[in-house]
């Protein structure tokens, strides 16, 4: 077993860039920003009335079943997309952009955004892989400079501008490496994730990075010898500055 490395920000960029990864893949929620944008968007759109009352009522009950362990992760992630069936995709995209810009831009980890910038500048092929719906991830990736053609997120077919209930993919757990193989066609040189649902993706990479890991992934990283990194969001950085001013 390779010893686990836990890095400080000063060494993090070098540890990745010196690998010169041709293909780098990043999970999003909890890895590129603090918090779960997919789960938060689900709650936000239900409260905003984006979905019909009947769909919203069903979705709330279904989510309660998911929390109770009666609905699988893959099922729930897929249904968080298919509940938009019949809506104009342009409306969902507009809502997703408003949601992310208002609620998650300040949660972005600046070091991760800078790492992606440096990787792309050095010629790496950078992709975002997420079980969150692709509308939220597309809105988010505008802040990272990742083209929407390089997003592998939970997605459905679009018919004449309308969302359907025909799933294309749900990249969660084993679905992440499957999507990478199906679409990109090769294993990543570097993979970044924060939870056990990302472990399969990290396992197929030449180099795995557990970023802001949940306790479950932190344990796996220690067992597998994956590098562990703890970033700080813009909100957290501002709080630290305020705390320092108070001393």
PDB file of C-alpha atoms in Angstrom:
ATOM      1  CA  UNK A   1       0.000   0.000   0.000  1.00  0.00           C
ATOM      2  CA  UNK A   2       1.332   3.420  -1.002  1.00  0.00           C
ATOM      3  CA  UNK A   3       1.512   5.911   1.884  1.00  0.00           C
ATOM      4  CA  UNK A   4      -1.193   8.575   1.736  1.00  0.00           C
ATOM      5  CA  UNK A   5      -0.043  12.146   1.139  1.00  0.00           C
ATOM      6  CA  UNK A   6      -1.980  15.050   2.667  1.00  0.00           C
ATOM      7  CA  UNK A   7      -0.898  18.298   1.027  1.00  0.00           C
ATOM      8  CA  UNK A   8      -0.986  21.975   1.841  1.00  0.00           C
ATOM      9  CA  UNK A   9      -2.057  24.402  -0.876  1.00  0.00           C
ATOM     10  CA  UNK A  10       1.534  25.488  -1.517  1.00  0.00           C
ATOM     11  CA  UNK A  11       2.404  21.988  -2.732  1.00  0.00           C
ATOM     12  CA  UNK A  12      -0.912  20.950  -4.266  1.00  0.00           C
ATOM     13  CA  UNK A  13      -0.514  22.534  -7.703  1.00  0.00           C
ATOM     14  CA  UNK A  14       2.992  21.158  -8.145  1.00  0.00           C
ATOM     15  CA  UNK A  15       1.923  17.662  -7.110  1.00  0.00           C
ATOM     16  CA  UNK A  16      -0.654  17.617  -9.901  1.00  0.00           C
ATOM     17  CA  UNK A  17       1.067  19.622 -12.623  1.00  0.00           C
ATOM     18  CA  UNK A  18       4.313  17.679 -12.467  1.00  0.00           C
ATOM     19  CA  UNK A  19       2.347  14.565 -13.451  1.00  0.00           C
ATOM     20  CA  UNK A  20       1.560  16.291 -16.778  1.00  0.00           C
ATOM     21  CA  UNK A  21      -1.806  14.518 -17.038  1.00  0.00           C
ATOM     22  CA  UNK A  22      -3.149  14.252 -20.569  1.00  0.00           C
ATOM     23  CA  UNK A  23      -6.650  13.575 -19.206  1.00  0.00           C
ATOM     24  CA  UNK A  24      -7.910  14.960 -15.891  1.00  0.00           C
ATOM     25  CA  UNK A  25     -11.442  14.384 -14.606  1.00  0.00           C
ATOM     26  CA  UNK A  26     -13.126  16.252 -11.769  1.00  0.00           C
ATOM     27  CA  UNK A  27     -16.189  15.364  -9.769  1.00  0.00           C
ATOM     28  CA  UNK A  28     -18.024  18.576  -8.921  1.00  0.00           C
ATOM     29  CA  UNK A  29     -20.165  18.721  -5.753  1.00  0.00           C
ATOM     30  CA  UNK A  30     -17.885  18.862  -2.737  1.00  0.00           C
ATOM     31  CA  UNK A  31     -14.790  18.721  -4.953  1.00  0.00           C
ATOM     32  CA  UNK A  32     -14.897  21.975  -6.910  1.00  0.00           C
ATOM     33  CA  UNK A  33     -17.129  23.754  -4.410  1.00  0.00           C
ATOM     34  CA  UNK A  34     -18.446  23.220  -0.888  1.00  0.00           C
ATOM     35  CA  UNK A  35     -21.854  21.585  -0.691  1.00  0.00           C
ATOM     36  CA  UNK A  36     -24.160  19.574  -2.942  1.00  0.00           C
ATOM     37  CA  UNK A  37     -25.546  21.776  -5.705  1.00  0.00           C
ATOM     38  CA  UNK A  38     -27.706  18.985  -7.127  1.00  0.00           C
ATOM     39  CA  UNK A  39     -29.537  18.371  -3.862  1.00  0.00           C
ATOM     40  CA  UNK A  40     -29.844  22.088  -3.154  1.00  0.00           C
ATOM     41  CA  UNK A  41     -31.218  22.803  -6.636  1.00  0.00           C
ATOM     42  CA  UNK A  42     -33.838  20.095  -6.149  1.00  0.00           C
ATOM     43  CA  UNK A  43     -35.039  21.794  -2.966  1.00  0.00           C
ATOM     44  CA  UNK A  44     -34.750  25.283  -4.503  1.00  0.00           C
ATOM     45  CA  UNK A  45     -36.830  24.492  -7.568  1.00  0.00           C
ATOM     46  CA  UNK A  46     -39.534  22.784  -5.510  1.00  0.00           C
ATOM     47  CA  UNK A  47     -39.843  25.875  -3.316  1.00  0.00           C
ATOM     48  CA  UNK A  48     -39.801  28.167  -6.361  1.00  0.00           C
ATOM     49  CA  UNK A  49     -42.645  26.332  -8.101  1.00  0.00           C
ATOM     50  CA  UNK A  50     -40.635  25.396 -11.184  1.00  0.00           C
ATOM     51  CA  UNK A  51     -42.406  22.026 -11.220  1.00  0.00           C
ATOM     52  CA  UNK A  52     -46.138  21.340 -11.126  1.00  0.00           C
ATOM     53  CA  UNK A  53     -47.786  20.735  -7.747  1.00  0.00           C
ATOM     54  CA  UNK A  54     -48.362  17.056  -8.551  1.00  0.00           C
ATOM     55  CA  UNK A  55     -44.746  16.488  -9.584  1.00  0.00           C
ATOM     56  CA  UNK A  56     -43.449  18.432  -6.583  1.00  0.00           C
ATOM     57  CA  UNK A  57     -45.632  16.408  -4.193  1.00  0.00           C
ATOM     58  CA  UNK A  58     -44.406  13.142  -5.700  1.00  0.00           C
ATOM     59  CA  UNK A  59     -40.764  14.336  -5.697  1.00  0.00           C
ATOM     60  CA  UNK A  60     -40.843  15.291  -2.009  1.00  0.00           C
ATOM     61  CA  UNK A  61     -42.232  11.884  -1.045  1.00  0.00           C
ATOM     62  CA  UNK A  62     -39.732  10.134  -3.279  1.00  0.00           C
ATOM     63  CA  UNK A  63     -36.843  12.064  -1.731  1.00  0.00           C
ATOM     64  CA  UNK A  64     -38.033  11.097   1.750  1.00  0.00           C
ATOM     65  CA  UNK A  65     -37.955   7.455   0.615  1.00  0.00           C
ATOM     66  CA  UNK A  66     -34.416   7.989  -0.697  1.00  0.00           C
ATOM     67  CA  UNK A  67     -33.295   9.414   2.630  1.00  0.00           C
ATOM     68  CA  UNK A  68     -34.852   6.403   4.331  1.00  0.00           C
ATOM     69  CA  UNK A  69     -32.766   4.096   2.163  1.00  0.00           C
ATOM     70  CA  UNK A  70     -35.713   2.833   0.119  1.00  0.00           C
ATOM     71  CA  UNK A  71     -34.570   4.401  -3.170  1.00  0.00           C
ATOM     72  CA  UNK A  72     -31.076   3.895  -4.592  1.00  0.00           C
ATOM     73  CA  UNK A  73     -28.587   6.674  -5.279  1.00  0.00           C
ATOM     74  CA  UNK A  74     -28.705   6.014  -9.029  1.00  0.00           C
ATOM     75  CA  UNK A  75     -32.507   6.057  -9.079  1.00  0.00           C
ATOM     76  CA  UNK A  76     -32.735   9.318  -7.166  1.00  0.00           C
ATOM     77  CA  UNK A  77     -30.079  11.056  -9.244  1.00  0.00           C
ATOM     78  CA  UNK A  78     -31.869   9.984 -12.423  1.00  0.00           C
ATOM     79  CA  UNK A  79     -35.281  11.053 -11.176  1.00  0.00           C
ATOM     80  CA  UNK A  80     -33.938  14.475 -10.174  1.00  0.00           C
ATOM     81  CA  UNK A  81     -33.499  14.948 -13.930  1.00  0.00           C
ATOM     82  CA  UNK A  82     -36.553  13.176 -15.340  1.00  0.00           C
ATOM     83  CA  UNK A  83     -38.953  15.168 -13.107  1.00  0.00           C
ATOM     84  CA  UNK A  84     -38.380  18.031 -15.562  1.00  0.00           C
ATOM     85  CA  UNK A  85     -39.993  16.062 -18.388  1.00  0.00           C
ATOM     86  CA  UNK A  86     -42.212  18.323 -20.511  1.00  0.00           C
ATOM     87  CA  UNK A  87     -40.487  21.571 -19.501  1.00  0.00           C
ATOM     88  CA  UNK A  88     -38.653  23.737 -22.003  1.00  0.00           C
ATOM     89  CA  UNK A  89     -34.953  23.082 -21.554  1.00  0.00           C
ATOM     90  CA  UNK A  90     -34.262  26.802 -21.926  1.00  0.00           C
ATOM     91  CA  UNK A  91     -36.376  27.474 -18.816  1.00  0.00           C
ATOM     92  CA  UNK A  92     -34.532  24.828 -16.797  1.00  0.00           C
ATOM     93  CA  UNK A  93     -31.163  26.172 -17.957  1.00  0.00           C
ATOM     94  CA  UNK A  94     -32.182  29.695 -16.963  1.00  0.00           C
ATOM     95  CA  UNK A  95     -33.276  28.499 -13.527  1.00  0.00           C
ATOM     96  CA  UNK A  96     -30.076  26.473 -13.048  1.00  0.00           C
ATOM     97  CA  UNK A  97     -27.922  29.492 -13.884  1.00  0.00           C
ATOM     98  CA  UNK A  98     -29.839  31.724 -11.477  1.00  0.00           C
ATOM     99  CA  UNK A  99     -29.597  29.087  -8.758  1.00  0.00           C
ATOM    100  CA  UNK A 100     -25.870  28.484  -9.102  1.00  0.00           C
ATOM    101  CA  UNK A 101     -24.934  32.130  -9.466  1.00  0.00           C
ATOM    102  CA  UNK A 102     -26.954  33.115  -6.400  1.00  0.00           C
ATOM    103  CA  UNK A 103     -26.088  30.189  -4.152  1.00  0.00           C
ATOM    104  CA  UNK A 104     -22.839  28.499  -5.113  1.00  0.00           C
ATOM    105  CA  UNK A 105     -20.378  30.893  -6.746  1.00  0.00           C
ATOM    106  CA  UNK A 106     -19.160  31.921  -3.294  1.00  0.00           C
ATOM    107  CA  UNK A 107     -18.790  28.226  -2.408  1.00  0.00           C
ATOM    108  CA  UNK A 108     -16.258  27.576  -5.191  1.00  0.00           C
ATOM    109  CA  UNK A 109     -12.802  26.482  -4.047  1.00  0.00           C
ATOM    110  CA  UNK A 110     -10.456  29.064  -5.656  1.00  0.00           C
ATOM    111  CA  UNK A 111      -7.528  26.613  -5.642  1.00  0.00           C
ATOM    112  CA  UNK A 112      -9.527  24.105  -7.674  1.00  0.00           C
ATOM    113  CA  UNK A 113     -10.566  26.728 -10.209  1.00  0.00           C
ATOM    114  CA  UNK A 114      -6.935  27.826 -10.515  1.00  0.00           C
ATOM    115  CA  UNK A 115      -5.756  24.219 -10.856  1.00  0.00           C
ATOM    116  CA  UNK A 116      -8.163  23.650 -13.744  1.00  0.00           C
ATOM    117  CA  UNK A 117      -6.957  26.847 -15.401  1.00  0.00           C
ATOM    118  CA  UNK A 118      -3.336  25.750 -15.109  1.00  0.00           C
ATOM    119  CA  UNK A 119      -4.075  22.236 -16.352  1.00  0.00           C
ATOM    120  CA  UNK A 120      -5.853  23.544 -19.427  1.00  0.00           C
ATOM    121  CA  UNK A 121      -3.072  26.053 -20.053  1.00  0.00           C
ATOM    122  CA  UNK A 122      -0.553  23.210 -19.947  1.00  0.00           C
ATOM    123  CA  UNK A 123      -2.514  21.215 -22.530  1.00  0.00           C
ATOM    124  CA  UNK A 124      -4.457  18.792 -20.328  1.00  0.00           C
ATOM    125  CA  UNK A 125      -7.869  17.578 -21.482  1.00  0.00           C
ATOM    126  CA  UNK A 126     -10.115  18.499 -18.530  1.00  0.00           C
ATOM    127  CA  UNK A 127     -13.605  17.040 -17.994  1.00  0.00           C
ATOM    128  CA  UNK A 128     -16.288  17.455 -15.335  1.00  0.00           C
ATOM    129  CA  UNK A 129     -18.075  14.276 -14.199  1.00  0.00           C
ATOM    130  CA  UNK A 130     -21.111  14.505 -11.920  1.00  0.00           C
ATOM    131  CA  UNK A 131     -24.341  12.788 -10.923  1.00  0.00           C
ATOM    132  CA  UNK A 132     -25.954  16.223 -10.565  1.00  0.00           C
ATOM    133  CA  UNK A 133     -28.179  17.268 -13.473  1.00  0.00           C
ATOM    134  CA  UNK A 134     -26.271  18.638 -16.421  1.00  0.00           C
ATOM    135  CA  UNK A 135     -28.098  21.992 -16.369  1.00  0.00           C
ATOM    136  CA  UNK A 136     -26.621  22.937 -12.998  1.00  0.00           C
ATOM    137  CA  UNK A 137     -23.198  21.604 -14.002  1.00  0.00           C
ATOM    138  CA  UNK A 138     -23.276  23.532 -17.283  1.00  0.00           C
ATOM    139  CA  UNK A 139     -24.054  26.708 -15.326  1.00  0.00           C
ATOM    140  CA  UNK A 140     -21.240  25.918 -12.900  1.00  0.00           C
ATOM    141  CA  UNK A 141     -18.615  25.144 -15.526  1.00  0.00           C
ATOM    142  CA  UNK A 142     -18.918  28.638 -16.973  1.00  0.00           C
ATOM    143  CA  UNK A 143     -17.039  29.702 -13.828  1.00  0.00           C
ATOM    144  CA  UNK A 144     -14.275  27.159 -14.511  1.00  0.00           C
ATOM    145  CA  UNK A 145     -13.858  27.596 -18.259  1.00  0.00           C
ATOM    146  CA  UNK A 146     -14.808  23.991 -19.043  1.00  0.00           C
ATOM    147  CA  UNK A 147     -16.723  23.619 -22.307  1.00  0.00           C
ATOM    148  CA  UNK A 148     -20.171  22.035 -21.984  1.00  0.00           C
ATOM    149  CA  UNK A 149     -19.057  19.366 -24.480  1.00  0.00           C
ATOM    150  CA  UNK A 150     -16.683  18.138 -21.765  1.00  0.00           C
ATOM    151  CA  UNK A 151     -19.358  17.592 -19.143  1.00  0.00           C
ATOM    152  CA  UNK A 152     -20.542  14.114 -18.178  1.00  0.00           C
ATOM    153  CA  UNK A 153     -23.501  14.722 -15.856  1.00  0.00           C
ATOM    154  CA  UNK A 154     -26.950  13.245 -15.284  1.00  0.00           C
ATOM    155  CA  UNK A 155     -28.774  13.883 -18.543  1.00  0.00           C
ATOM    156  CA  UNK A 156     -31.891  13.092 -20.541  1.00  0.00           C
ATOM    157  CA  UNK A 157     -32.760  13.369 -24.203  1.00  0.00           C
ATOM    158  CA  UNK A 158     -34.163  16.670 -25.442  1.00  0.00           C
ATOM    159  CA  UNK A 159     -36.938  16.582 -28.054  1.00  0.00           C
ATOM    160  CA  UNK A 160     -37.809  19.770 -29.928  1.00  0.00           C
ATOM    161  CA  UNK A 161     -36.474  21.863 -27.061  1.00  0.00           C
ATOM    162  CA  UNK A 162     -38.445  19.966 -24.415  1.00  0.00           C
ATOM    163  CA  UNK A 163     -37.012  17.813 -21.636  1.00  0.00           C
ATOM    164  CA  UNK A 164     -37.968  14.117 -21.878  1.00  0.00           C
ATOM    165  CA  UNK A 165     -37.851  11.291 -19.332  1.00  0.00           C
ATOM    166  CA  UNK A 166     -35.405   9.257 -21.443  1.00  0.00           C
ATOM    167  CA  UNK A 167     -32.186   9.030 -19.463  1.00  0.00           C
ATOM    168  CA  UNK A 168     -28.872   9.206 -21.322  1.00  0.00           C
ATOM    169  CA  UNK A 169     -26.611   8.665 -18.315  1.00  0.00           C
ATOM    170  CA  UNK A 170     -26.387   8.929 -14.532  1.00  0.00           C
ATOM    171  CA  UNK A 171     -22.660   9.141 -13.631  1.00  0.00           C
ATOM    172  CA  UNK A 172     -22.796   7.960 -10.029  1.00  0.00           C
ATOM    173  CA  UNK A 173     -20.570   5.301  -8.481  1.00  0.00           C
ATOM    174  CA  UNK A 174     -19.740   2.756 -11.185  1.00  0.00           C
ATOM    175  CA  UNK A 175     -21.526   5.022 -13.648  1.00  0.00           C
ATOM    176  CA  UNK A 176     -18.665   7.523 -13.533  1.00  0.00           C
ATOM    177  CA  UNK A 177     -15.937   5.270 -15.021  1.00  0.00           C
ATOM    178  CA  UNK A 178     -18.537   3.817 -17.401  1.00  0.00           C
ATOM    179  CA  UNK A 179     -19.369   7.295 -18.737  1.00  0.00           C
ATOM    180  CA  UNK A 180     -15.670   8.108 -19.040  1.00  0.00           C
ATOM    181  CA  UNK A 181     -15.003   4.932 -21.041  1.00  0.00           C
ATOM    182  CA  UNK A 182     -18.094   5.336 -23.227  1.00  0.00           C
ATOM    183  CA  UNK A 183     -17.595   9.006 -24.098  1.00  0.00           C
ATOM    184  CA  UNK A 184     -13.894   9.786 -23.678  1.00  0.00           C
ATOM    185  CA  UNK A 185     -12.618   6.318 -24.453  1.00  0.00           C
ATOM    186  CA  UNK A 186      -9.620   6.144 -22.144  1.00  0.00           C
ATOM    187  CA  UNK A 187      -8.723   6.079 -18.481  1.00  0.00           C
ATOM    188  CA  UNK A 188      -7.806   9.388 -16.824  1.00  0.00           C
ATOM    189  CA  UNK A 189      -4.284  10.207 -15.724  1.00  0.00           C
ATOM    190  CA  UNK A 190      -5.649  12.167 -12.769  1.00  0.00           C
ATOM    191  CA  UNK A 191      -9.051  12.003 -11.087  1.00  0.00           C
ATOM    192  CA  UNK A 192     -10.458  14.175  -8.302  1.00  0.00           C
ATOM    193  CA  UNK A 193     -13.417  13.379  -6.049  1.00  0.00           C
ATOM    194  CA  UNK A 194     -14.756  13.782  -2.528  1.00  0.00           C
ATOM    195  CA  UNK A 195     -17.070  10.858  -1.653  1.00  0.00           C
ATOM    196  CA  UNK A 196     -17.425   7.092  -1.924  1.00  0.00           C
ATOM    197  CA  UNK A 197     -19.507   7.640  -5.057  1.00  0.00           C
ATOM    198  CA  UNK A 198     -16.259   8.842  -6.698  1.00  0.00           C
ATOM    199  CA  UNK A 199     -14.077   5.934  -5.579  1.00  0.00           C
ATOM    200  CA  UNK A 200     -14.620   3.912  -8.760  1.00  0.00           C
ATOM    201  CA  UNK A 201     -13.526   6.884 -10.852  1.00  0.00           C
ATOM    202  CA  UNK A 202     -10.413   7.468  -8.738  1.00  0.00           C
ATOM    203  CA  UNK A 203      -9.585   3.763  -8.934  1.00  0.00           C
ATOM    204  CA  UNK A 204      -9.304   3.749 -12.757  1.00  0.00           C
ATOM    205  CA  UNK A 205      -7.007   6.794 -12.799  1.00  0.00           C
ATOM    206  CA  UNK A 206      -3.225   6.648 -12.759  1.00  0.00           C
ATOM    207  CA  UNK A 207      -3.339   9.112  -9.874  1.00  0.00           C
ATOM    208  CA  UNK A 208      -6.252   9.637  -7.495  1.00  0.00           C
ATOM    209  CA  UNK A 209      -6.880  12.788  -5.460  1.00  0.00           C
ATOM    210  CA  UNK A 210      -9.369  12.887  -2.594  1.00  0.00           C
ATOM    211  CA  UNK A 211     -10.338  16.563  -2.378  1.00  0.00           C
ATOM    212  CA  UNK A 212     -12.310  17.768   0.645  1.00  0.00           C
ATOM    213  CA  UNK A 213     -13.137  14.093   1.270  1.00  0.00           C
ATOM    214  CA  UNK A 214     -16.060  12.778   3.255  1.00  0.00           C
ATOM    215  CA  UNK A 215     -14.976  10.388   6.034  1.00  0.00           C
ATOM    216  CA  UNK A 216     -15.788   7.373   3.841  1.00  0.00           C
ATOM    217  CA  UNK A 217     -13.557   8.496   0.978  1.00  0.00           C
ATOM    218  CA  UNK A 218     -10.854   9.687   3.378  1.00  0.00           C
ATOM    219  CA  UNK A 219     -10.617   6.157   4.748  1.00  0.00           C
ATOM    220  CA  UNK A 220     -10.448   4.723   1.218  1.00  0.00           C
ATOM    221  CA  UNK A 221      -7.785   7.260   0.244  1.00  0.00           C
ATOM    222  CA  UNK A 222      -5.663   6.208   3.202  1.00  0.00           C
ATOM    223  CA  UNK A 223      -6.042   2.563   2.173  1.00  0.00           C
ATOM    224  CA  UNK A 224      -5.365   3.189  -1.516  1.00  0.00           C
ATOM    225  CA  UNK A 225      -2.607   5.756  -1.110  1.00  0.00           C
ATOM    226  CA  UNK A 226      -4.510   8.538  -2.864  1.00  0.00           C
ATOM    227  CA  UNK A 227      -3.418  12.097  -2.191  1.00  0.00           C
ATOM    228  CA  UNK A 228      -5.705  14.001   0.203  1.00  0.00           C
ATOM    229  CA  UNK A 229      -6.224  17.736  -0.165  1.00  0.00           C
ATOM    230  CA  UNK A 230      -8.358  20.123   1.898  1.00  0.00           C
ATOM    231  CA  UNK A 231      -9.294  23.279  -0.070  1.00  0.00           C
ATOM    232  CA  UNK A 232     -10.968  26.427   1.274  1.00  0.00           C
ATOM    233  CA  UNK A 233     -14.013  28.074  -0.324  1.00  0.00           C
ATOM    234  CA  UNK A 234     -14.236  31.821  -0.945  1.00  0.00           C
ATOM    235  CA  UNK A 235     -16.728  32.070   1.915  1.00  0.00           C
ATOM    236  CA  UNK A 236     -14.367  30.231   4.267  1.00  0.00           C
ATOM    237  CA  UNK A 237     -11.420  32.359   3.158  1.00  0.00           C
ATOM    238  CA  UNK A 238     -13.392  35.545   3.837  1.00  0.00           C
ATOM    239  CA  UNK A 239     -14.364  34.237   7.277  1.00  0.00           C
ATOM    240  CA  UNK A 240     -10.732  33.527   8.100  1.00  0.00           C
ATOM    241  CA  UNK A 241      -9.789  37.082   7.103  1.00  0.00           C
ATOM    242  CA  UNK A 242     -12.546  38.475   9.337  1.00  0.00           C
ATOM    243  CA  UNK A 243     -11.440  36.282  12.245  1.00  0.00           C
ATOM    244  CA  UNK A 244      -7.851  37.426  11.793  1.00  0.00           C
ATOM    245  CA  UNK A 245      -8.930  41.087  11.806  1.00  0.00           C
ATOM    246  CA  UNK A 246     -10.673  40.477  15.109  1.00  0.00           C
ATOM    247  CA  UNK A 247      -7.442  39.436  16.864  1.00  0.00           C
TER     248      UNK A 247
END
